[in-house]
Amino acid sequence: MKQRIYTLLFCLFFSTLLLAQQSIDKKLVGFWSSIISKTKEDPIEGKWLINRKADGTFAMYLEILNNNDTIYAKQKGRWWTENGNYYEAGDVEYGDIYTYKTDGNKVDFRLIKNRFPQGFKTVKYSEVKAKDQSDYYEEKYSVFSAKTLQKTFEMEDKMNGFSYDELDGTQDARLVGVWTGSEKDNQMEGTSKEWEMTRNTDGTFVLDFRVKSKGKKMQSHIEKGKWWVKDNKFYEYHEDSEMTDVYTFEVLNDNQIKFKEYNLSVDQNKSNYEFIDTRKK
């Protein structure tokens, strides 16, 4: 029993000692902003806003420029000062330790010796006192997160073959029937294809196509799937690959339809892939 009490007292004493060593420099409390500059190792640029609170917590908002896109990120965690050094512990703990020097509305940080900067920070950087822009960044971050989540769902759906829901589509009577077509060097240089496509009124199709490549024998293949039309776009779901190809289309006359790629599951050798189906019967 005594041993357990001594152990508990020791733990309490050790925890108190650690808390005493980790202090909060009130000069660093508040909103501060900084610039992310390009480097040879990392060509990204942007800025961040950090809100350090007196209770030792912080919220950081990142605005990063990546080519023509703007990325918004958010991180929460703890901060403290110890023996003249500045520490942060968030979702991603980089393990960097900075010395710092305050000068009114500016703070200069410098990485301690024998360490290398990680993440978006550099060996030395400065922060300046800033206004509360947390509402602005919260809105930007929320919108960006929602769009990113939507893109993730769309990507997962497309990989599973359910990127497009045929329940909202219809079968355009002008596309029903047996059609033939051909193309060369579009999907692969030196490869030609010809096909016979049967589109049924119930939304199913049978595609019988033949492929000829240089130095190889003609190969035949039959694919089955579903087709539908929505918003003047033609959707073609393939059962084998579980992928959906999307085309815009134009009915040239009763016997010819022009298709142009909109979103294809297979990369083509040439951009703006298009072809014409000619009615067989």
mmCIF file of C-alpha atoms in Angstrom:
data_model
loop_
_atom_site.group_PDB
_atom_site.id
_atom_site.type_symbol
_atom_site.label_atom_id
_atom_site.label_comp_id
_atom_site.label_asym_id
_atom_site.label_seq_id
_atom_site.Cartn_x
_atom_site.Cartn_y
_atom_site.Cartn_z
ATOM 1 C CA MET A 1 0.000 0.000 0.000
ATOM 2 C CA LYS A 2 2.798 2.412 0.961
ATOM 3 C CA GLN A 3 4.605 1.619 -2.276
ATOM 4 C CA ARG A 4 1.514 2.528 -4.326
ATOM 5 C CA ILE A 5 1.167 5.825 -2.422
ATOM 6 C CA TYR A 6 4.846 6.672 -2.992
ATOM 7 C CA THR A 7 4.471 5.853 -6.690
ATOM 8 C CA LEU A 8 1.396 8.105 -6.974
ATOM 9 C CA LEU A 9 3.157 10.961 -5.162
ATOM 10 C CA PHE A 10 6.185 10.606 -7.434
ATOM 11 C CA CYS A 11 3.979 10.745 -10.559
ATOM 12 C CA LEU A 12 2.193 13.843 -9.278
ATOM 13 C CA PHE A 13 5.511 15.502 -8.451
ATOM 14 C CA PHE A 14 6.980 14.635 -11.872
ATOM 15 C CA SER A 15 3.876 15.923 -13.706
ATOM 16 C CA THR A 16 3.973 19.156 -11.704
ATOM 17 C CA LEU A 17 7.651 19.564 -12.570
ATOM 18 C CA LEU A 18 6.920 19.152 -16.296
ATOM 19 C CA LEU A 19 4.072 21.661 -16.159
ATOM 20 C CA ALA A 20 6.335 24.122 -14.380
ATOM 21 C CA GLN A 21 8.954 23.781 -17.124
ATOM 22 C CA GLN A 22 6.397 24.280 -19.935
ATOM 23 C CA SER A 23 5.384 27.917 -19.679
ATOM 24 C CA ILE A 24 3.330 30.251 -21.865
ATOM 25 C CA ASP A 25 4.951 33.454 -23.084
ATOM 26 C CA LYS A 26 2.065 35.934 -23.152
ATOM 27 C CA LYS A 27 3.868 37.976 -25.808
ATOM 28 C CA LEU A 28 3.090 35.183 -28.309
ATOM 29 C CA VAL A 29 -0.631 35.040 -27.508
ATOM 30 C CA GLY A 30 -3.027 36.275 -30.213
ATOM 31 C CA PHE A 31 -3.269 36.208 -34.002
ATOM 32 C CA TRP A 32 -0.069 36.108 -36.051
ATOM 33 C CA SER A 33 0.563 35.668 -39.770
ATOM 34 C CA SER A 34 3.531 34.611 -41.873
ATOM 35 C CA ILE A 35 4.553 33.958 -45.466
ATOM 36 C CA ILE A 36 5.501 30.583 -46.967
ATOM 37 C CA SER A 37 8.235 31.310 -49.503
ATOM 38 C CA LYS A 38 9.487 29.065 -52.293
ATOM 39 C CA THR A 39 12.712 27.138 -51.750
ATOM 40 C CA LYS A 40 14.812 24.872 -53.976
ATOM 41 C CA GLU A 41 13.650 21.861 -51.996
ATOM 42 C CA ASP A 42 9.966 22.855 -51.897
ATOM 43 C CA PRO A 43 8.575 25.216 -54.585
ATOM 44 C CA ILE A 44 5.213 25.837 -52.883
ATOM 45 C CA GLU A 45 4.229 29.260 -51.585
ATOM 46 C CA GLY A 46 1.441 30.719 -49.495
ATOM 47 C CA LYS A 47 0.753 32.030 -46.002
ATOM 48 C CA TRP A 48 -0.589 31.016 -42.639
ATOM 49 C CA LEU A 49 -2.546 32.517 -39.773
ATOM 50 C CA ILE A 50 -2.097 31.155 -36.259
ATOM 51 C CA ASN A 51 -4.172 31.926 -33.185
ATOM 52 C CA ARG A 52 -2.230 31.152 -30.004
ATOM 53 C CA LYS A 53 -4.399 31.155 -26.918
ATOM 54 C CA ALA A 54 -3.340 31.796 -23.337
ATOM 55 C CA ASP A 55 -4.418 28.274 -22.340
ATOM 56 C CA GLY A 56 -1.627 26.803 -24.488
ATOM 57 C CA THR A 57 -3.768 25.731 -27.454
ATOM 58 C CA PHE A 58 -3.559 27.014 -31.019
ATOM 59 C CA ALA A 59 -5.421 26.906 -34.319
ATOM 60 C CA MET A 60 -3.459 27.368 -37.545
ATOM 61 C CA TYR A 61 -4.905 28.061 -40.999
ATOM 62 C CA LEU A 62 -2.820 27.418 -44.114
ATOM 63 C CA GLU A 63 -3.424 28.934 -47.554
ATOM 64 C CA ILE A 64 -1.108 27.254 -50.072
ATOM 65 C CA LEU A 65 -0.778 28.041 -53.773
ATOM 66 C CA ASN A 66 -0.245 24.942 -55.903
ATOM 67 C CA ASN A 67 -0.048 25.798 -59.620
ATOM 68 C CA ASN A 68 -3.498 27.252 -60.360
ATOM 69 C CA ASP A 69 -5.132 25.766 -57.269
ATOM 70 C CA THR A 70 -5.408 27.151 -53.748
ATOM 71 C CA ILE A 71 -5.291 24.625 -50.919
ATOM 72 C CA TYR A 72 -6.722 25.411 -47.481
ATOM 73 C CA ALA A 73 -5.752 23.407 -44.416
ATOM 74 C CA LYS A 74 -6.299 23.647 -40.685
ATOM 75 C CA GLN A 75 -4.363 22.307 -37.730
ATOM 76 C CA LYS A 76 -4.993 22.386 -33.997
ATOM 77 C CA GLY A 77 -2.657 21.579 -31.144
ATOM 78 C CA ARG A 78 -0.673 22.814 -28.155
ATOM 79 C CA TRP A 79 2.153 25.322 -27.884
ATOM 80 C CA TRP A 80 4.536 26.279 -25.099
ATOM 81 C CA THR A 81 7.903 27.850 -24.380
ATOM 82 C CA GLU A 82 10.714 26.308 -22.415
ATOM 83 C CA ASN A 83 14.213 27.610 -21.683
ATOM 84 C CA GLY A 84 13.872 30.291 -24.357
ATOM 85 C CA ASN A 85 12.663 27.831 -27.013
ATOM 86 C CA TYR A 86 9.308 27.591 -28.779
ATOM 87 C CA TYR A 87 7.438 24.282 -29.256
ATOM 88 C CA GLU A 88 4.309 23.225 -31.153
ATOM 89 C CA ALA A 89 2.541 19.852 -30.943
ATOM 90 C CA GLY A 90 -0.329 19.437 -33.382
ATOM 91 C CA ASP A 91 -1.881 16.802 -35.615
ATOM 92 C CA VAL A 92 1.501 16.567 -37.332
ATOM 93 C CA GLU A 93 4.368 16.826 -34.871
ATOM 94 C CA TYR A 94 7.419 17.860 -36.872
ATOM 95 C CA GLY A 95 9.746 17.834 -33.868
ATOM 96 C CA ASP A 96 11.224 21.238 -34.726
ATOM 97 C CA ILE A 97 12.433 23.460 -31.898
ATOM 98 C CA TYR A 98 12.861 27.186 -32.520
ATOM 99 C CA THR A 99 14.482 29.960 -30.579
ATOM 100 C CA TYR A 100 12.490 33.169 -30.809
ATOM 101 C CA LYS A 101 12.819 36.900 -30.282
ATOM 102 C CA THR A 102 9.897 39.280 -29.885
ATOM 103 C CA ASP A 103 10.006 42.883 -31.064
ATOM 104 C CA GLY A 104 6.644 44.555 -30.546
ATOM 105 C CA ASN A 105 4.346 43.327 -33.321
ATOM 106 C CA LYS A 106 6.929 40.977 -34.808
ATOM 107 C CA VAL A 107 8.443 37.651 -33.742
ATOM 108 C CA ASP A 108 11.570 36.154 -35.315
ATOM 109 C CA PHE A 109 11.969 32.370 -35.115
ATOM 110 C CA ARG A 110 15.143 30.407 -35.827
ATOM 111 C CA LEU A 111 15.620 26.643 -35.852
ATOM 112 C CA ILE A 112 18.050 25.427 -33.188
ATOM 113 C CA LYS A 113 21.378 23.993 -34.332
ATOM 114 C CA ASN A 114 21.820 20.441 -35.609
ATOM 115 C CA ARG A 115 18.225 20.198 -36.804
ATOM 116 C CA PHE A 116 16.617 20.349 -40.227
ATOM 117 C CA PRO A 117 13.282 22.078 -40.912
ATOM 118 C CA GLN A 118 10.344 19.865 -41.772
ATOM 119 C CA GLY A 119 6.900 20.522 -43.178
ATOM 120 C CA PHE A 120 6.294 23.992 -44.619
ATOM 121 C CA LYS A 121 8.569 25.903 -42.226
ATOM 122 C CA THR A 122 12.127 27.020 -42.952
ATOM 123 C CA VAL A 123 15.294 27.483 -40.889
ATOM 124 C CA LYS A 124 14.158 30.963 -39.961
ATOM 125 C CA TYR A 125 10.929 32.858 -40.425
ATOM 126 C CA SER A 126 9.017 35.789 -38.975
ATOM 127 C CA GLU A 127 5.458 36.334 -37.829
ATOM 128 C CA VAL A 128 3.679 39.666 -37.581
ATOM 129 C CA LYS A 129 0.707 40.614 -35.461
ATOM 130 C CA ALA A 130 -2.515 40.102 -37.421
ATOM 131 C CA LYS A 131 -6.244 40.706 -37.239
ATOM 132 C CA ASP A 132 -8.739 37.970 -36.455
ATOM 133 C CA GLN A 133 -9.474 36.391 -39.857
ATOM 134 C CA SER A 134 -10.570 33.039 -38.466
ATOM 135 C CA ASP A 135 -14.123 33.378 -39.876
ATOM 136 C CA TYR A 136 -12.705 33.947 -43.373
ATOM 137 C CA TYR A 137 -10.388 30.940 -43.152
ATOM 138 C CA GLU A 138 -13.024 28.722 -41.541
ATOM 139 C CA GLU A 139 -15.336 29.380 -44.492
ATOM 140 C CA LYS A 140 -12.565 28.793 -47.051
ATOM 141 C CA TYR A 141 -11.459 25.630 -45.271
ATOM 142 C CA SER A 142 -15.028 24.287 -45.020
ATOM 143 C CA VAL A 143 -15.703 24.864 -48.731
ATOM 144 C CA PHE A 144 -12.345 23.348 -49.724
ATOM 145 C CA SER A 145 -12.915 20.317 -47.466
ATOM 146 C CA ALA A 146 -16.385 19.762 -48.925
ATOM 147 C CA LYS A 147 -15.078 19.956 -52.505
ATOM 148 C CA THR A 148 -12.175 17.642 -51.686
ATOM 149 C CA LEU A 149 -14.541 15.139 -50.077
ATOM 150 C CA GLN A 150 -16.846 15.302 -53.100
ATOM 151 C CA LYS A 151 -13.904 14.695 -55.459
ATOM 152 C CA THR A 152 -12.834 11.742 -53.321
ATOM 153 C CA PHE A 153 -16.316 10.233 -53.476
ATOM 154 C CA GLU A 154 -16.482 10.795 -57.240
ATOM 155 C CA MET A 155 -13.078 9.163 -57.694
ATOM 156 C CA GLU A 156 -14.070 6.171 -55.560
ATOM 157 C CA ASP A 157 -17.390 5.892 -57.357
ATOM 158 C CA LYS A 158 -15.703 6.040 -60.738
ATOM 159 C CA MET A 159 -13.245 3.335 -59.712
ATOM 160 C CA ASN A 160 -16.212 1.193 -58.680
ATOM 161 C CA GLY A 161 -18.048 1.916 -61.916
ATOM 162 C CA PHE A 162 -20.860 3.918 -60.309
ATOM 163 C CA SER A 163 -19.721 7.424 -61.117
ATOM 164 C CA TYR A 164 -22.935 7.996 -63.068
ATOM 165 C CA ASP A 165 -26.421 6.840 -62.182
ATOM 166 C CA GLU A 166 -28.390 5.526 -65.164
ATOM 167 C CA LEU A 167 -31.658 5.826 -63.218
ATOM 168 C CA ASP A 168 -31.831 9.515 -64.141
ATOM 169 C CA GLY A 169 -31.144 8.848 -67.822
ATOM 170 C CA THR A 170 -33.335 7.898 -70.776
ATOM 171 C CA GLN A 171 -32.905 5.955 -74.002
ATOM 172 C CA ASP A 172 -32.914 8.311 -76.989
ATOM 173 C CA ALA A 173 -34.751 6.484 -79.804
ATOM 174 C CA ARG A 174 -32.474 8.099 -82.388
ATOM 175 C CA LEU A 175 -29.510 6.101 -81.002
ATOM 176 C CA VAL A 176 -31.270 2.716 -80.971
ATOM 177 C CA GLY A 177 -30.222 0.177 -83.607
ATOM 178 C CA VAL A 178 -27.101 -1.419 -85.059
ATOM 179 C CA TRP A 179 -24.222 0.956 -85.799
ATOM 180 C CA THR A 180 -20.710 0.610 -87.219
ATOM 181 C CA GLY A 181 -17.621 2.763 -86.799
ATOM 182 C CA SER A 182 -13.843 2.821 -86.913
ATOM 183 C CA GLU A 183 -10.823 4.804 -85.725
ATOM 184 C CA LYS A 184 -7.039 4.710 -86.078
ATOM 185 C CA ASP A 185 -4.150 5.825 -83.833
ATOM 186 C CA ASN A 186 -6.460 7.426 -81.261
ATOM 187 C CA GLN A 187 -6.095 5.095 -78.309
ATOM 188 C CA MET A 188 -2.644 3.854 -79.296
ATOM 189 C CA GLU A 189 -0.245 4.784 -82.098
ATOM 190 C CA GLY A 190 -0.230 2.131 -84.818
ATOM 191 C CA THR A 191 -3.505 0.578 -83.675
ATOM 192 C CA SER A 192 -6.785 0.656 -85.587
ATOM 193 C CA LYS A 193 -10.230 -0.410 -84.403
ATOM 194 C CA GLU A 194 -13.547 -1.108 -86.039
ATOM 195 C CA TRP A 195 -16.755 -2.026 -84.302
ATOM 196 C CA GLU A 196 -20.401 -2.912 -84.508
ATOM 197 C CA MET A 197 -22.528 -1.469 -81.718
ATOM 198 C CA THR A 198 -26.052 -2.699 -80.997
ATOM 199 C CA ARG A 199 -28.031 -0.376 -78.727
ATOM 200 C CA ASN A 200 -31.307 -1.836 -77.518
ATOM 201 C CA THR A 201 -34.417 0.029 -76.407
ATOM 202 C CA ASP A 202 -34.123 -1.441 -72.881
ATOM 203 C CA GLY A 203 -30.833 0.428 -72.299
ATOM 204 C CA THR A 204 -28.487 -2.520 -72.875
ATOM 205 C CA PHE A 205 -25.814 -2.749 -75.554
ATOM 206 C CA VAL A 206 -23.543 -5.308 -77.207
ATOM 207 C CA LEU A 207 -20.267 -4.024 -78.640
ATOM 208 C CA ASP A 208 -18.395 -6.270 -81.065
ATOM 209 C CA PHE A 209 -15.062 -4.720 -81.983
ATOM 210 C CA ARG A 210 -11.873 -5.803 -83.707
ATOM 211 C CA VAL A 211 -8.407 -4.426 -82.995
ATOM 212 C CA LYS A 212 -5.408 -4.526 -85.347
ATOM 213 C CA SER A 213 -1.909 -3.504 -84.222
ATOM 214 C CA LYS A 214 1.307 -3.434 -86.224
ATOM 215 C CA GLY A 215 2.906 -6.869 -86.416
ATOM 216 C CA LYS A 216 -0.001 -8.570 -84.646
ATOM 217 C CA LYS A 217 -3.036 -10.549 -85.717
ATOM 218 C CA MET A 218 -6.519 -9.064 -85.675
ATOM 219 C CA GLN A 219 -8.148 -9.532 -82.260
ATOM 220 C CA SER A 220 -11.889 -9.631 -81.634
ATOM 221 C CA HIS A 221 -13.701 -8.841 -78.421
ATOM 222 C CA ILE A 222 -17.309 -8.493 -77.303
ATOM 223 C CA GLU A 223 -18.392 -6.186 -74.495
ATOM 224 C CA LYS A 224 -21.789 -5.771 -72.890
ATOM 225 C CA GLY A 225 -23.223 -3.051 -70.720
ATOM 226 C CA LYS A 226 -25.799 -0.305 -70.310
ATOM 227 C CA TRP A 227 -26.314 2.989 -72.127
ATOM 228 C CA TRP A 228 -28.396 6.080 -71.494
ATOM 229 C CA VAL A 229 -28.644 9.766 -72.358
ATOM 230 C CA LYS A 230 -28.802 12.679 -69.952
ATOM 231 C CA ASP A 231 -28.285 16.436 -70.489
ATOM 232 C CA ASN A 232 -27.254 15.826 -74.116
ATOM 233 C CA LYS A 233 -24.491 13.451 -73.021
ATOM 234 C CA PHE A 234 -24.174 9.781 -73.898
ATOM 235 C CA TYR A 235 -23.221 7.369 -71.088
ATOM 236 C CA GLU A 236 -21.771 3.915 -71.740
ATOM 237 C CA TYR A 237 -21.278 1.596 -68.745
ATOM 238 C CA HIS A 238 -19.077 -1.467 -69.437
ATOM 239 C CA GLU A 239 -19.751 -4.561 -67.346
ATOM 240 C CA ASP A 240 -16.248 -6.052 -67.756
ATOM 241 C CA SER A 241 -14.308 -3.006 -66.547
ATOM 242 C CA GLU A 242 -17.152 -1.606 -64.402
ATOM 243 C CA MET A 243 -16.286 1.818 -65.833
ATOM 244 C CA THR A 244 -18.424 4.446 -67.541
ATOM 245 C CA ASP A 245 -17.397 6.455 -70.614
ATOM 246 C CA VAL A 246 -19.149 9.758 -71.279
ATOM 247 C CA TYR A 247 -19.472 11.521 -74.639
ATOM 248 C CA THR A 248 -21.219 14.551 -76.011
ATOM 249 C CA PHE A 249 -23.050 13.674 -79.206
ATOM 250 C CA GLU A 250 -24.628 15.247 -82.261
ATOM 251 C CA VAL A 251 -27.184 13.557 -84.505
ATOM 252 C CA LEU A 252 -25.940 14.511 -87.977
ATOM 253 C CA ASN A 253 -28.812 12.779 -89.783
ATOM 254 C CA ASP A 254 -30.980 9.665 -89.474
ATOM 255 C CA ASN A 255 -28.006 7.426 -90.216
ATOM 256 C CA GLN A 256 -25.010 9.163 -88.605
ATOM 257 C CA ILE A 257 -24.151 10.263 -85.061
ATOM 258 C CA LYS A 258 -20.990 12.115 -84.058
ATOM 259 C CA PHE A 259 -19.530 11.380 -80.602
ATOM 260 C CA LYS A 260 -16.859 13.431 -78.826
ATOM 261 C CA GLU A 261 -15.082 12.479 -75.613
ATOM 262 C CA TYR A 262 -16.220 14.157 -72.390
ATOM 263 C CA ASN A 263 -14.852 11.842 -69.695
ATOM 264 C CA LEU A 264 -13.248 8.531 -70.665
ATOM 265 C CA SER A 265 -12.070 5.726 -68.402
ATOM 266 C CA VAL A 266 -9.169 4.889 -70.757
ATOM 267 C CA ASP A 267 -6.499 7.402 -71.792
ATOM 268 C CA GLN A 268 -6.338 8.133 -75.504
ATOM 269 C CA ASN A 269 -3.226 8.735 -77.585
ATOM 270 C CA LYS A 270 -4.818 11.903 -78.970
ATOM 271 C CA SER A 271 -6.838 14.527 -77.140
ATOM 272 C CA ASN A 272 -10.349 15.489 -78.257
ATOM 273 C CA TYR A 273 -11.105 11.921 -79.317
ATOM 274 C CA GLU A 274 -14.157 11.755 -81.592
ATOM 275 C CA PHE A 275 -15.761 9.328 -84.031
ATOM 276 C CA ILE A 276 -18.887 8.822 -86.149
ATOM 277 C CA ASP A 277 -21.293 5.898 -85.874
ATOM 278 C CA THR A 278 -23.073 4.946 -89.105
ATOM 279 C CA ARG A 279 -26.361 3.073 -89.018
ATOM 280 C CA LYS A 280 -26.242 -0.490 -90.331
ATOM 281 C CA LYS A 281 -29.876 -1.307 -89.642
#
